[in-house]
Amino acid sequence: MAEDQPSLLQKFVQDELPQELRDLVSNLPMENGWAEKHLYQYQGFWYNPFILQALVTLQKHFHANDNDIFLVSIPKSGTTWLKALAFSIVNRSKYPNFQNHPLINNNPHALVPFLEFDLNSSNEFLPNFNSLSRSSSLFSSSPRIILIFPMSRYRIQDPKDILISRWHFTNKLRKGITDNFSLEDAFEMFCKGVSPGGPFWDHMLGYWNEGMKSSNNKKIMFLKYEEIKMNPLLVLKELAEFLGFPFSREEEAVGVMDDILKLCSFDNLSNLEVNTNGKTSFGVENNIFFRRGQVGDWKNYLTTEMSEVSQECKDLIATLPIEKGWLANHLHQYQGFWYFTRQLQGVLSCQKHFNNSLNSDILIVTTPKSGTTWLKALTFALLNRHKYPKMFENHPLLTKNPHFLVPFLELDLYNDKDLVPDLNSIPSPRLFSTHLPYVSLPKSVIDSNCKILYLCRNPKDTFISLWHFTNKLKLDGTSTNSLEDSFKKFCNGVSICGPFWEHVLGYWKESLDQPKKIMLMRYEEMKKNPSFVLKELARFVGCPFSKEEEDEGVIDDILKLCSFKILSNLEVNKKGKLSSGEEHRAFFRLGEVGDSNNYLTAEMIEQLDIITEKKLGHYGFRF
């Protein structure tokens, strides 16, 4: 390629179209692009001007033959790998000796050209497709319009992995020419469908619907990237049969399939000289097509709120007040309190489906970072003390984190938009936890005589603990929350399940009206006199300690087992993770009273004291 030839990105950024297409573009919806300056929506899908120009030309001039093979994929769904596999299948008799195979000296994109990138870029140049060998002509494309083609091989992948791969690819293209594209912006645009070749879901659905028609079941074959990774031999064999080049028994016996998989493997292709230093005909460096090729890489980048939200939740979110979050991108205000997106999904599901609260249930309720982990451990040990009398030998708390043993309703049990848990098999008394304010509790909890243990903590220490906790959970490469910005949000009530004061007030007022149902505890009192509080807790939930137990030191054993020192040094809490990805050790920092004095200025302390007195003091509540 000539040195002065513009790169693909430069062509995108130039945003130039020939005169005959300018009238078309002027009538099309337009959005900012990812790597390109603009994307235009044409026939329901988004294209940069370079691709749009080629697409219009293709639709006008390209004619397919019955024995053509088209490899179709959403961008960044494994296209390079599929090109290498298909090329090797179709041409294996031509190159029986894999030592001189074209893939060794050519990038897969050079061997299997893109219709819209390589073969058709302007009206001035129309390639002679008839010169290609029809027994092995492979083309690759992403536009949905190629449904008209006689034979297609369609690749699909988890949209979360596609998003992350596309985001990385885009930033590699932008390098040296423009600023990086943020993950948050990429996520928002991808979900809106504004991505090259997108919307992803409509792209896939178009082929899926056609593939389901009986007339097309021999024309379109679907594969999931994850299936290829899981069982490559089986998929390779099925792919060869579909393309009309099945493997013979002799080929299978001598390892031809294994040779193809090895040749086309990520490790082999990514380390070839042509793929470490070469460039495609459209100016993109070959090495950027090889990053990881792994399934589930999205878990290293996407927050849980990004990955699971139902349509019901999305519709609601569109109507709710929104603020920038501490950890998640956004907090949404629902029923007067703030939730990150995945949590809101759980709140809605919990309110809708947890309709069988029992009178014997025990519900631990806390404001976030007010001693939740400690209270879970204490209550679990209290209720199960007869089942595990030898506390320091075989107790579940020695090998499991308290959050595993006492699940959150909205974060654990009802966090899957598609799965409603069956809680009927849990023996009584069932022990759950939640951060929900009283106004948002499921109706069955309000109506039942279940016991509610409410724990709160001085707002100054609560704030500092929450600030540390959210910064610990920040993804690598993202900036931490400043103390000053977080303080302003907390004082304004914009924190997870906040406002803090309204959360406390709701349960305080209800505890006065329903003292047999709601026991309100202060973290500071638990630290000052843990034995007394544990005895009161046992009496409240209906399993008081006997005099014999007290004399035998059962209370002391429970307090020792559940102490910060013991729990924080257990192997499970030093190295384990919750199912949602948080490291167990993030829940153990200091656990002390008054740590906020090491961080807050005198002015900050005074401001929080004034807010607390104004919002809670009037109702007789003080820390």
Coordinates of C-alpha atoms in Angstrom, one line a residue:
M1 CA 0.0 0.0 0.0
A2 CA 1.4 3.4 -0.9
E3 CA 2.5 5.5 2.1
D4 CA 0.3 8.4 1.1
Q5 CA -2.8 6.2 0.8
P6 CA -5.3 7.2 3.5
S7 CA -6.1 4.6 6.2
L8 CA -9.6 3.3 6.7
L9 CA -10.1 5.6 9.7
Q10 CA -8.9 8.6 7.7
K11 CA -11.5 7.7 5.0
F12 CA -14.1 7.5 7.8
V13 CA -13.1 10.8 9.3
Q14 CA -13.0 12.6 5.9
D15 CA -16.7 11.9 5.7
E16 CA -16.6 12.4 1.9
L17 CA -19.2 11.0 -0.5
P18 CA -19.5 11.4 -4.2
Q19 CA -22.1 13.8 -5.5
E20 CA -24.6 11.2 -6.4
L21 CA -24.8 10.0 -2.8
R22 CA -25.0 13.4 -1.1
D23 CA -28.7 13.8 -1.9
L24 CA -29.3 10.4 -0.3
V25 CA -27.3 11.2 2.8
S26 CA -29.0 14.5 3.3
N27 CA -32.2 12.7 3.9
L28 CA -30.8 10.0 6.2
P29 CA -30.8 10.0 10.0
M30 CA -27.3 10.8 11.3
E31 CA -25.4 10.1 14.5
N32 CA -21.8 10.6 15.7
G33 CA -19.7 7.6 14.9
W34 CA -17.4 5.3 16.9
A35 CA -14.2 5.6 14.9
E36 CA -15.8 7.5 12.0
K37 CA -17.0 11.1 12.1
H38 CA -20.6 10.2 11.3
L39 CA -22.9 7.1 10.9
Y40 CA -25.9 7.2 8.6
Q41 CA -29.0 5.1 9.0
Y42 CA -29.8 3.4 5.7
Q43 CA -32.5 0.7 5.3
G44 CA -32.7 0.6 9.1
F45 CA -28.9 0.1 9.8
W46 CA -26.0 2.3 10.5
Y47 CA -23.0 2.8 8.1
N48 CA -20.1 5.2 7.8
P49 CA -19.9 7.1 4.5
F50 CA -17.1 4.9 3.1
I51 CA -19.2 1.7 3.6
L52 CA -22.4 3.4 2.6
Q53 CA -20.8 4.3 -0.7
A54 CA -19.7 0.8 -1.3
L55 CA -23.1 -0.6 -0.2
V56 CA -25.1 1.4 -2.7
T57 CA -22.6 0.3 -5.5
L58 CA -22.9 -3.3 -4.4
Q59 CA -26.7 -3.3 -4.5
K60 CA -26.6 -1.9 -7.9
H61 CA -23.9 -4.0 -9.6
F62 CA -23.2 -7.2 -7.7
H63 CA -24.8 -10.5 -8.9
A64 CA -24.3 -13.7 -7.0
N65 CA -23.9 -17.2 -8.4
D66 CA -25.5 -20.3 -7.0
N67 CA -22.2 -21.8 -5.9
D68 CA -20.9 -18.7 -4.1
I69 CA -20.2 -18.9 -0.3
F70 CA -20.8 -15.8 1.8
L71 CA -19.4 -15.5 5.3
V72 CA -21.7 -13.0 7.2
S73 CA -21.0 -11.6 10.6
I74 CA -21.7 -8.7 12.9
P75 CA -18.4 -6.7 13.2
K76 CA -16.1 -8.2 15.9
S77 CA -17.9 -11.5 16.4
G78 CA -15.1 -13.8 15.2
T79 CA -15.0 -12.9 11.6
T80 CA -11.2 -13.4 11.2
W81 CA -11.4 -16.9 12.7
L82 CA -14.3 -17.9 10.5
K83 CA -12.6 -16.7 7.4
A84 CA -9.5 -18.7 8.2
L85 CA -11.5 -21.9 9.0
A86 CA -13.8 -21.6 5.9
F87 CA -10.8 -20.9 3.6
S88 CA -8.9 -23.9 4.9
I89 CA -11.9 -26.2 4.5
V90 CA -12.6 -25.1 0.9
N91 CA -9.0 -25.2 -0.2
R92 CA -7.6 -28.1 1.8
S93 CA -7.1 -30.3 -1.3
K94 CA -5.3 -27.5 -3.0
Y95 CA -2.9 -27.1 -0.1
P96 CA -2.5 -30.6 1.5
N97 CA 0.9 -29.6 2.9
F98 CA 0.1 -27.0 5.6
Q99 CA 3.7 -25.8 5.6
N100 CA 3.1 -23.8 2.5
H101 CA -0.5 -22.8 3.2
P102 CA -1.5 -19.2 2.1
L103 CA -2.6 -18.4 5.7
I104 CA 1.0 -18.5 6.8
N105 CA 1.8 -15.5 4.6
N106 CA -1.6 -13.8 4.2
N107 CA -4.0 -12.4 6.6
P108 CA -7.4 -14.1 6.5
H109 CA -9.0 -10.8 5.3
A110 CA -6.7 -10.8 2.3
L111 CA -7.8 -14.4 1.4
V112 CA -11.5 -13.8 2.0
P113 CA -12.2 -10.2 0.9
F114 CA -15.0 -8.1 2.3
L115 CA -17.4 -7.1 -0.4
E116 CA -17.8 -3.6 1.0
F117 CA -14.2 -3.0 2.1
D118 CA -12.1 -4.7 -0.6
L119 CA -14.0 -5.4 -3.7
N120 CA -16.3 -2.4 -4.1
S121 CA -15.5 1.1 -3.0
S122 CA -16.7 3.4 -5.8
N123 CA -18.5 3.6 -9.1
E124 CA -15.2 4.2 -10.8
F125 CA -14.0 0.7 -10.0
L126 CA -16.1 -2.4 -10.5
P127 CA -14.2 -5.6 -10.0
N128 CA -14.5 -8.6 -12.3
F129 CA -16.0 -11.2 -10.0
N130 CA -16.2 -13.7 -12.9
S131 CA -12.4 -14.1 -12.8
L132 CA -12.6 -15.7 -9.4
S133 CA -12.7 -19.5 -9.2
R134 CA -16.4 -20.4 -8.4
S135 CA -15.5 -23.6 -6.6
S136 CA -13.7 -21.6 -3.9
S137 CA -14.9 -18.0 -4.0
L138 CA -15.5 -16.8 -0.5
F139 CA -16.8 -13.4 0.3
S140 CA -17.5 -11.7 3.7
S141 CA -19.9 -9.0 4.5
S142 CA -21.9 -7.4 7.3
P143 CA -24.8 -5.6 5.6
R144 CA -28.2 -7.3 6.2
I145 CA -29.0 -7.0 2.4
I146 CA -27.0 -10.1 1.6
L147 CA -30.0 -12.2 2.5
I148 CA -30.5 -12.5 -1.2
F149 CA -27.4 -14.5 -1.6
P150 CA -27.6 -18.3 -2.4
M151 CA -25.5 -19.6 0.5
S152 CA -24.6 -17.8 3.7
R153 CA -22.7 -18.7 6.8
Y154 CA -23.8 -16.5 9.6
R155 CA -21.7 -15.9 12.8
I156 CA -23.3 -14.7 16.0
Q157 CA -21.8 -14.0 19.5
D158 CA -22.9 -12.8 22.9
P159 CA -23.6 -9.1 22.4
K160 CA -21.7 -8.2 25.5
D161 CA -18.5 -9.7 24.2
I162 CA -19.1 -8.1 20.8
L163 CA -19.5 -4.7 22.5
I164 CA -16.2 -5.0 24.3
S165 CA -14.3 -6.3 21.3
R166 CA -15.8 -3.5 19.1
W167 CA -14.9 -0.9 21.7
H168 CA -11.2 -2.1 21.9
F169 CA -11.0 -2.3 18.1
T170 CA -12.4 1.2 17.7
N171 CA -9.9 2.7 20.0
K172 CA -7.0 0.9 18.2
L173 CA -8.3 2.5 15.0
R174 CA -8.5 5.9 16.6
K175 CA -5.0 5.8 18.1
G176 CA -2.9 8.7 17.0
I177 CA -5.7 10.3 15.1
T178 CA -8.3 11.2 17.7
D179 CA -9.1 10.7 21.4
N180 CA -10.2 7.4 22.8
F181 CA -13.9 6.4 22.8
S182 CA -15.2 5.9 26.3
L183 CA -16.7 2.6 27.3
E184 CA -19.7 4.4 28.7
D185 CA -20.4 6.2 25.4
A186 CA -19.8 2.9 23.4
F187 CA -22.3 1.1 25.7
E188 CA -24.9 3.8 25.4
M189 CA -24.6 3.9 21.6
F190 CA -24.6 0.1 21.2
C191 CA -27.7 -0.3 23.3
K192 CA -29.4 2.3 21.1
G193 CA -28.4 0.3 18.1
V194 CA -26.1 3.0 16.8
S195 CA -23.0 1.0 15.9
P196 CA -21.4 0.0 12.6
G197 CA -23.7 -2.5 11.0
G198 CA -26.1 -2.2 13.9
P199 CA -28.5 -2.5 15.6
F200 CA -26.9 -5.8 16.6
W201 CA -30.3 -7.5 17.5
D202 CA -32.0 -6.5 14.3
H203 CA -29.0 -7.6 12.2
M204 CA -29.1 -11.0 13.8
L205 CA -32.9 -11.3 13.8
G206 CA -33.1 -10.6 10.1
Y207 CA -30.9 -13.6 9.3
W208 CA -32.5 -15.7 12.0
N209 CA -36.0 -15.2 10.6
E210 CA -34.8 -16.1 7.1
G211 CA -32.9 -19.1 8.4
M212 CA -36.1 -20.4 10.1
K213 CA -37.9 -20.6 6.8
S214 CA -38.0 -24.1 5.3
S215 CA -36.9 -22.7 1.9
N216 CA -33.7 -21.3 3.5
N217 CA -32.7 -24.1 6.0
K218 CA -30.0 -25.3 3.5
K219 CA -29.0 -21.7 2.6
I220 CA -28.3 -20.1 6.0
M221 CA -26.4 -21.8 8.8
F222 CA -26.1 -20.2 12.2
L223 CA -23.2 -20.5 14.7
K224 CA -22.5 -19.1 18.0
Y225 CA -18.9 -18.1 18.7
E226 CA -19.2 -19.7 22.1
E227 CA -20.1 -23.0 20.5
I228 CA -17.1 -22.9 18.2
K229 CA -14.9 -22.3 21.2
M230 CA -16.5 -25.1 23.2
N231 CA -16.5 -27.8 20.6
P232 CA -14.4 -26.7 17.6
L233 CA -14.0 -30.2 16.0
L234 CA -17.8 -30.8 15.9
V235 CA -18.5 -27.3 14.5
L236 CA -15.7 -27.6 11.9
K237 CA -17.2 -30.9 10.7
E238 CA -20.7 -29.5 10.5
L239 CA -19.4 -26.4 8.7
A240 CA -17.6 -28.5 6.1
E241 CA -20.8 -30.5 5.4
F242 CA -22.9 -27.3 5.1
L243 CA -20.4 -25.7 2.7
G244 CA -20.4 -28.9 0.5
F245 CA -16.8 -29.9 1.4
P246 CA -17.3 -32.7 4.0
F247 CA -14.3 -34.4 5.5
S248 CA -13.8 -38.1 4.5
R249 CA -13.1 -40.8 7.0
E250 CA -9.5 -40.9 5.8
E251 CA -9.1 -37.2 6.4
E252 CA -10.5 -37.5 9.9
A253 CA -8.2 -40.5 10.6
V254 CA -5.0 -38.7 9.5
G255 CA -5.9 -35.6 11.5
V256 CA -6.8 -33.1 8.8
M257 CA -9.4 -31.5 11.0
D258 CA -6.9 -31.1 13.9
D259 CA -4.4 -29.6 11.5
I260 CA -6.9 -27.0 10.3
L261 CA -7.9 -26.1 13.8
K262 CA -4.2 -25.7 14.8
L263 CA -3.4 -23.7 11.7
C264 CA -6.4 -21.4 12.3
S265 CA -6.0 -21.1 16.1
F266 CA -5.6 -17.7 17.7
D267 CA -2.2 -18.6 19.1
N268 CA -0.9 -19.6 15.6
L269 CA -2.4 -16.8 13.5
S270 CA -1.7 -14.0 16.0
N271 CA 2.0 -14.9 16.1
L272 CA 2.6 -15.1 12.3
E273 CA 4.8 -12.4 10.9
V274 CA 2.1 -11.2 8.4
N275 CA -0.3 -10.7 11.3
T276 CA 2.1 -9.0 13.6
N277 CA 3.5 -6.5 11.1
G278 CA 1.3 -6.4 8.0
K279 CA -1.7 -4.3 6.9
T280 CA -4.9 -5.0 5.1
S281 CA -5.6 -3.6 1.7
F282 CA -7.9 -1.0 3.3
G283 CA -5.1 0.3 5.6
V284 CA -5.8 -1.4 8.9
E285 CA -2.9 -3.1 10.7
N286 CA -3.4 -6.9 10.8
N287 CA -2.4 -7.2 14.5
I288 CA -5.5 -5.3 15.7
F289 CA -7.7 -8.2 14.5
F290 CA -6.1 -10.3 17.2
R291 CA -6.7 -9.2 20.8
R292 CA -7.9 -12.1 23.0
G293 CA -10.6 -14.2 21.3
Q294 CA -11.9 -15.4 24.6
V295 CA -15.5 -16.0 25.8
G296 CA -16.8 -13.8 28.6
D297 CA -14.2 -11.0 28.4
W298 CA -17.0 -8.6 28.9
K299 CA -17.0 -9.5 32.6
N300 CA -13.7 -7.6 33.0
Y301 CA -15.2 -4.4 31.7
L302 CA -19.0 -4.2 32.1
T303 CA -20.6 -3.4 35.4
T304 CA -23.4 -5.7 36.4
E305 CA -25.9 -3.0 35.7
M306 CA -24.8 -2.9 32.1
S307 CA -25.4 -6.6 31.6
E308 CA -28.9 -7.3 32.8
V309 CA -31.9 -5.1 32.6
S310 CA -35.5 -6.1 31.6
Q311 CA -37.6 -4.2 29.2
E312 CA -39.9 -3.4 32.0
C313 CA -37.0 -1.8 33.9
K314 CA -35.8 0.1 30.8
D315 CA -39.3 1.5 30.3
L316 CA -39.4 2.6 33.9
I317 CA -35.9 4.1 33.9
A318 CA -37.0 6.4 31.0
T319 CA -39.4 8.1 33.4
L320 CA -37.2 8.3 36.5
P321 CA -34.9 11.1 37.8
I322 CA -31.3 10.2 37.1
E323 CA -27.9 11.2 38.6
K324 CA -24.3 10.2 38.1
G325 CA -23.5 7.2 40.3
W326 CA -20.7 6.4 42.7
L327 CA -19.7 3.1 41.2
A328 CA -22.3 2.5 38.4
N329 CA -22.7 5.1 35.7
H330 CA -26.1 6.2 36.9
L331 CA -28.4 6.1 39.9
H332 CA -32.2 6.1 39.3
Q333 CA -34.6 7.6 41.8
Y334 CA -37.5 5.2 42.4
Q335 CA -40.1 5.7 45.2
G336 CA -37.9 8.4 46.6
F337 CA -34.7 6.5 46.8
W338 CA -31.6 6.0 44.6
Y339 CA -30.6 2.7 43.0
F340 CA -28.1 1.6 40.4
T341 CA -29.6 -0.1 37.4
R342 CA -29.1 -3.8 38.2
Q343 CA -30.3 -3.1 41.7
L344 CA -33.4 -1.4 40.4
Q345 CA -34.1 -4.5 38.3
G346 CA -33.9 -6.6 41.5
V347 CA -36.2 -4.2 43.4
L348 CA -38.9 -4.4 40.7
S349 CA -38.6 -8.2 40.5
C350 CA -38.7 -8.6 44.3
Q351 CA -41.7 -6.3 44.7
K352 CA -43.5 -8.3 42.0
H353 CA -42.6 -11.8 42.9
F354 CA -41.8 -12.1 46.6
N355 CA -45.4 -12.5 47.5
N356 CA -45.1 -15.3 50.1
S357 CA -43.4 -13.8 53.1
L358 CA -44.0 -16.0 56.1
N359 CA -44.6 -14.9 59.7
S360 CA -41.5 -16.9 60.7
D361 CA -39.2 -15.1 58.2
I362 CA -36.4 -12.9 59.5
L363 CA -35.3 -10.0 57.4
I364 CA -32.1 -8.1 58.0
V365 CA -32.4 -4.5 56.7
T366 CA -29.5 -2.0 56.6
T367 CA -28.4 1.1 55.0
P368 CA -25.3 0.2 52.9
K369 CA -22.1 0.1 54.8
S370 CA -23.6 0.2 58.3
G371 CA -22.5 -3.2 59.5
T372 CA -24.4 -5.5 57.2
T373 CA -21.8 -8.2 57.0
W374 CA -21.4 -8.4 60.8
L375 CA -25.1 -8.6 61.5
K376 CA -25.6 -11.3 58.9
A377 CA -22.9 -13.4 60.5
L378 CA -24.3 -12.9 64.0
T379 CA -27.8 -13.7 63.1
F380 CA -26.9 -16.8 61.1
A381 CA -24.7 -18.1 63.9
L382 CA -27.5 -17.3 66.4
L383 CA -30.2 -19.2 64.5
N384 CA -28.0 -22.1 63.6
R385 CA -26.1 -22.6 67.0
H386 CA -27.8 -25.9 67.7
K387 CA -27.0 -27.2 64.2
Y388 CA -23.4 -26.3 64.5
P389 CA -22.5 -26.6 68.2
K390 CA -18.7 -26.9 67.4
M391 CA -18.4 -23.4 66.0
F392 CA -14.7 -23.4 65.3
E393 CA -14.6 -26.8 63.6
N394 CA -17.3 -27.2 61.0
H395 CA -19.3 -23.9 61.0
P396 CA -20.4 -22.6 57.6
L397 CA -19.0 -19.2 58.4
L398 CA -15.5 -20.7 58.3
T399 CA -15.7 -21.5 54.7
K400 CA -18.5 -19.2 53.3
N401 CA -18.9 -15.4 53.3
P402 CA -21.8 -14.1 55.3
H403 CA -23.4 -12.6 52.1
F404 CA -23.5 -16.1 50.7
L405 CA -25.2 -17.5 53.7
V406 CA -27.7 -14.7 54.0
P407 CA -28.7 -13.6 50.5
F408 CA -30.0 -10.2 49.5
L409 CA -33.5 -10.2 48.1
E410 CA -32.9 -7.6 45.4
L411 CA -29.2 -8.4 44.7
D412 CA -29.1 -12.2 44.9
L413 CA -32.5 -13.9 44.8
Y414 CA -34.3 -11.6 42.4
N415 CA -31.5 -10.2 40.3
D416 CA -32.2 -12.3 37.3
K417 CA -34.9 -10.8 35.1
D418 CA -35.8 -14.2 33.7
L419 CA -35.7 -16.4 36.8
V420 CA -38.0 -16.3 39.8
P421 CA -36.5 -18.3 42.7
D422 CA -38.5 -21.0 44.5
L423 CA -38.0 -20.2 48.2
N424 CA -40.5 -22.7 49.5
S425 CA -37.8 -25.4 50.1
I426 CA -35.8 -23.2 52.6
P427 CA -36.4 -24.4 56.1
S428 CA -38.0 -22.1 58.7
P429 CA -37.0 -19.6 59.9
R430 CA -35.9 -18.2 56.5
L431 CA -33.2 -15.6 56.8
F432 CA -33.0 -12.9 54.1
S433 CA -31.5 -9.4 53.9
T434 CA -32.1 -6.2 52.0
H435 CA -31.1 -2.6 51.6
L436 CA -34.6 -1.6 50.6
P437 CA -36.3 1.4 52.4
Y438 CA -39.5 0.6 54.2
V439 CA -41.7 2.2 51.5
S440 CA -40.2 -0.2 48.9
L441 CA -40.5 -3.5 50.8
P442 CA -42.7 -6.1 49.0
K443 CA -46.3 -6.0 50.1
S444 CA -46.1 -9.5 51.5
V445 CA -43.4 -8.4 54.0
I446 CA -45.5 -5.4 55.1
D447 CA -48.6 -7.6 55.6
S448 CA -46.9 -10.5 57.4
N449 CA -45.7 -10.7 61.0
C450 CA -42.1 -11.5 59.9
K451 CA -39.3 -10.0 62.1
I452 CA -37.3 -7.1 60.7
L453 CA -33.8 -6.4 62.1
Y454 CA -32.9 -2.9 61.2
L455 CA -29.3 -1.7 61.7
C456 CA -28.0 1.8 61.0
R457 CA -24.8 3.6 61.7
N458 CA -23.7 7.2 62.3
P459 CA -23.9 8.9 58.9
K460 CA -20.3 10.2 59.1
D461 CA -18.9 6.7 59.4
T462 CA -21.4 5.3 57.0
F463 CA -20.3 7.8 54.4
I464 CA -16.6 7.2 54.8
S465 CA -17.1 3.4 54.6
L466 CA -19.3 3.8 51.5
W467 CA -16.7 6.0 49.9
H468 CA -13.9 3.5 50.5
F469 CA -16.0 0.6 49.4
T470 CA -17.1 2.1 46.1
N471 CA -13.5 3.0 45.3
K472 CA -12.3 -0.5 46.0
L473 CA -14.9 -1.8 43.5
K474 CA -13.8 0.6 40.7
L475 CA -12.6 -1.2 37.6
D476 CA -8.9 -0.9 36.8
G477 CA -8.2 2.1 34.7
T478 CA -11.1 4.1 36.0
S479 CA -10.7 7.1 38.2
T480 CA -11.7 7.0 41.9
N481 CA -14.4 9.1 43.5
S482 CA -13.0 12.2 45.3
L483 CA -14.0 12.6 48.9
E484 CA -15.4 16.1 48.2
D485 CA -17.6 15.1 45.3
S486 CA -18.9 12.0 47.1
F487 CA -19.6 14.1 50.2
K488 CA -21.8 16.5 48.2
K489 CA -23.7 13.6 46.7
F490 CA -24.2 12.0 50.1
C491 CA -25.4 15.2 51.7
N492 CA -27.9 15.7 48.8
G493 CA -29.2 12.2 49.4
V494 CA -27.8 10.8 46.1
S495 CA -26.2 7.6 47.3
I496 CA -27.0 3.9 47.0
C497 CA -30.5 3.4 48.6
G498 CA -30.3 7.0 49.9
P499 CA -31.2 9.5 51.1
F500 CA -29.6 8.0 54.2
W501 CA -31.8 10.0 56.6
E502 CA -35.1 9.1 55.0
H503 CA -34.1 5.5 55.0
V504 CA -33.4 5.5 58.7
L505 CA -36.5 7.6 59.5
G506 CA -38.8 5.2 57.7
Y507 CA -37.8 2.2 59.8
W508 CA -37.5 4.3 63.0
K509 CA -41.1 5.5 62.8
E510 CA -42.4 2.0 61.9
S511 CA -40.4 0.5 64.9
L512 CA -42.2 2.8 67.2
D513 CA -45.6 1.7 65.8
Q514 CA -44.6 -2.0 65.5
P515 CA -42.1 -2.8 68.2
K516 CA -42.8 -6.5 68.0
K517 CA -42.1 -6.6 64.3
I518 CA -39.1 -4.2 63.9
M519 CA -36.1 -4.1 66.1
L520 CA -33.9 -1.0 65.4
M521 CA -30.2 -1.3 66.3
R522 CA -27.3 1.2 66.2
Y523 CA -23.9 0.0 65.0
E524 CA -22.3 2.0 67.8
E525 CA -24.3 0.2 70.5
M526 CA -23.4 -3.2 69.0
K527 CA -19.7 -2.3 69.2
K528 CA -20.0 -0.9 72.8
N529 CA -22.0 -3.8 74.3
P530 CA -22.1 -6.7 71.9
S531 CA -23.2 -9.3 74.4
F532 CA -26.2 -7.3 75.5
V533 CA -27.3 -6.6 71.9
L534 CA -26.9 -10.2 70.9
K535 CA -29.0 -11.4 73.8
E536 CA -31.7 -8.8 72.9
L537 CA -31.5 -9.9 69.3
A538 CA -32.0 -13.6 70.2
R539 CA -35.0 -12.8 72.4
F540 CA -36.5 -10.6 69.6
V541 CA -36.3 -13.3 66.9
G542 CA -37.8 -16.0 69.3
C543 CA -34.7 -18.1 70.2
P544 CA -33.3 -16.6 73.4
F545 CA -30.2 -18.0 75.0
S546 CA -30.8 -20.4 78.0
K547 CA -28.9 -19.9 81.2
E548 CA -26.9 -23.0 80.5
E549 CA -25.8 -21.6 77.1
E550 CA -24.8 -18.3 78.7
D551 CA -22.8 -20.2 81.4
E552 CA -21.1 -22.4 78.7
G553 CA -20.0 -19.3 76.8
V554 CA -22.1 -19.8 73.7
I555 CA -22.7 -16.0 73.4
D556 CA -18.9 -15.4 73.7
D557 CA -18.2 -18.1 71.1
I558 CA -20.7 -16.5 68.6
L559 CA -19.2 -13.1 69.1
K560 CA -15.7 -14.5 68.7
L561 CA -16.6 -16.4 65.5
C562 CA -18.3 -13.4 64.0
S563 CA -15.6 -10.9 65.1
F564 CA -13.9 -8.7 62.5
K565 CA -10.6 -10.2 63.4
I566 CA -11.7 -13.8 62.8
L567 CA -13.9 -13.2 59.7
S568 CA -11.5 -10.9 57.9
N569 CA -8.6 -13.4 58.2
L570 CA -10.4 -16.5 56.9
E571 CA -9.2 -17.7 53.6
V572 CA -12.6 -17.4 52.0
N573 CA -12.8 -13.8 52.9
K574 CA -9.3 -12.9 51.8
K575 CA -9.5 -14.5 48.3
G576 CA -13.1 -15.3 47.5
K577 CA -15.6 -13.4 45.4
L578 CA -19.4 -13.0 45.4
S579 CA -21.3 -14.3 42.4
S580 CA -21.8 -10.7 41.3
G581 CA -18.0 -10.3 41.2
E582 CA -17.2 -8.3 44.3
E583 CA -14.2 -9.6 46.2
H584 CA -15.0 -10.7 49.8
R585 CA -12.1 -8.7 51.2
A586 CA -13.8 -5.5 50.1
F587 CA -16.3 -6.0 52.9
F588 CA -13.7 -6.0 55.6
R589 CA -11.8 -2.7 56.0
L590 CA -11.7 -1.4 59.7
G591 CA -15.1 -1.9 61.3
E592 CA -14.4 0.8 63.9
V593 CA -16.4 3.6 65.3
G594 CA -15.2 7.2 64.6
D595 CA -13.0 6.5 61.6
S596 CA -14.7 9.4 59.8
N597 CA -12.7 11.8 62.0
N598 CA -9.6 10.7 60.1
Y599 CA -11.1 12.0 56.8
L600 CA -13.7 14.6 57.3
T601 CA -12.9 18.3 58.0
A602 CA -14.5 20.1 60.9
E603 CA -16.9 21.8 58.4
M604 CA -18.0 18.5 56.9
I605 CA -18.7 17.0 60.3
E606 CA -20.7 20.1 61.3
Q607 CA -22.7 19.9 58.0
L608 CA -23.6 16.2 58.5
D609 CA -24.5 16.9 62.2
I610 CA -26.8 19.7 61.2
I611 CA -28.5 17.6 58.5
T612 CA -29.0 14.7 60.9
E613 CA -30.5 16.8 63.6
K614 CA -32.8 18.5 61.2
K615 CA -34.1 15.3 59.6
L616 CA -34.0 12.9 62.5
G617 CA -33.8 14.9 65.7
H618 CA -37.3 16.2 65.3
Y619 CA -38.6 12.6 65.5
G620 CA -36.6 11.8 68.6
F621 CA -33.9 9.8 66.9
R622 CA -30.2 10.5 67.6
F623 CA -27.0 8.5 67.1

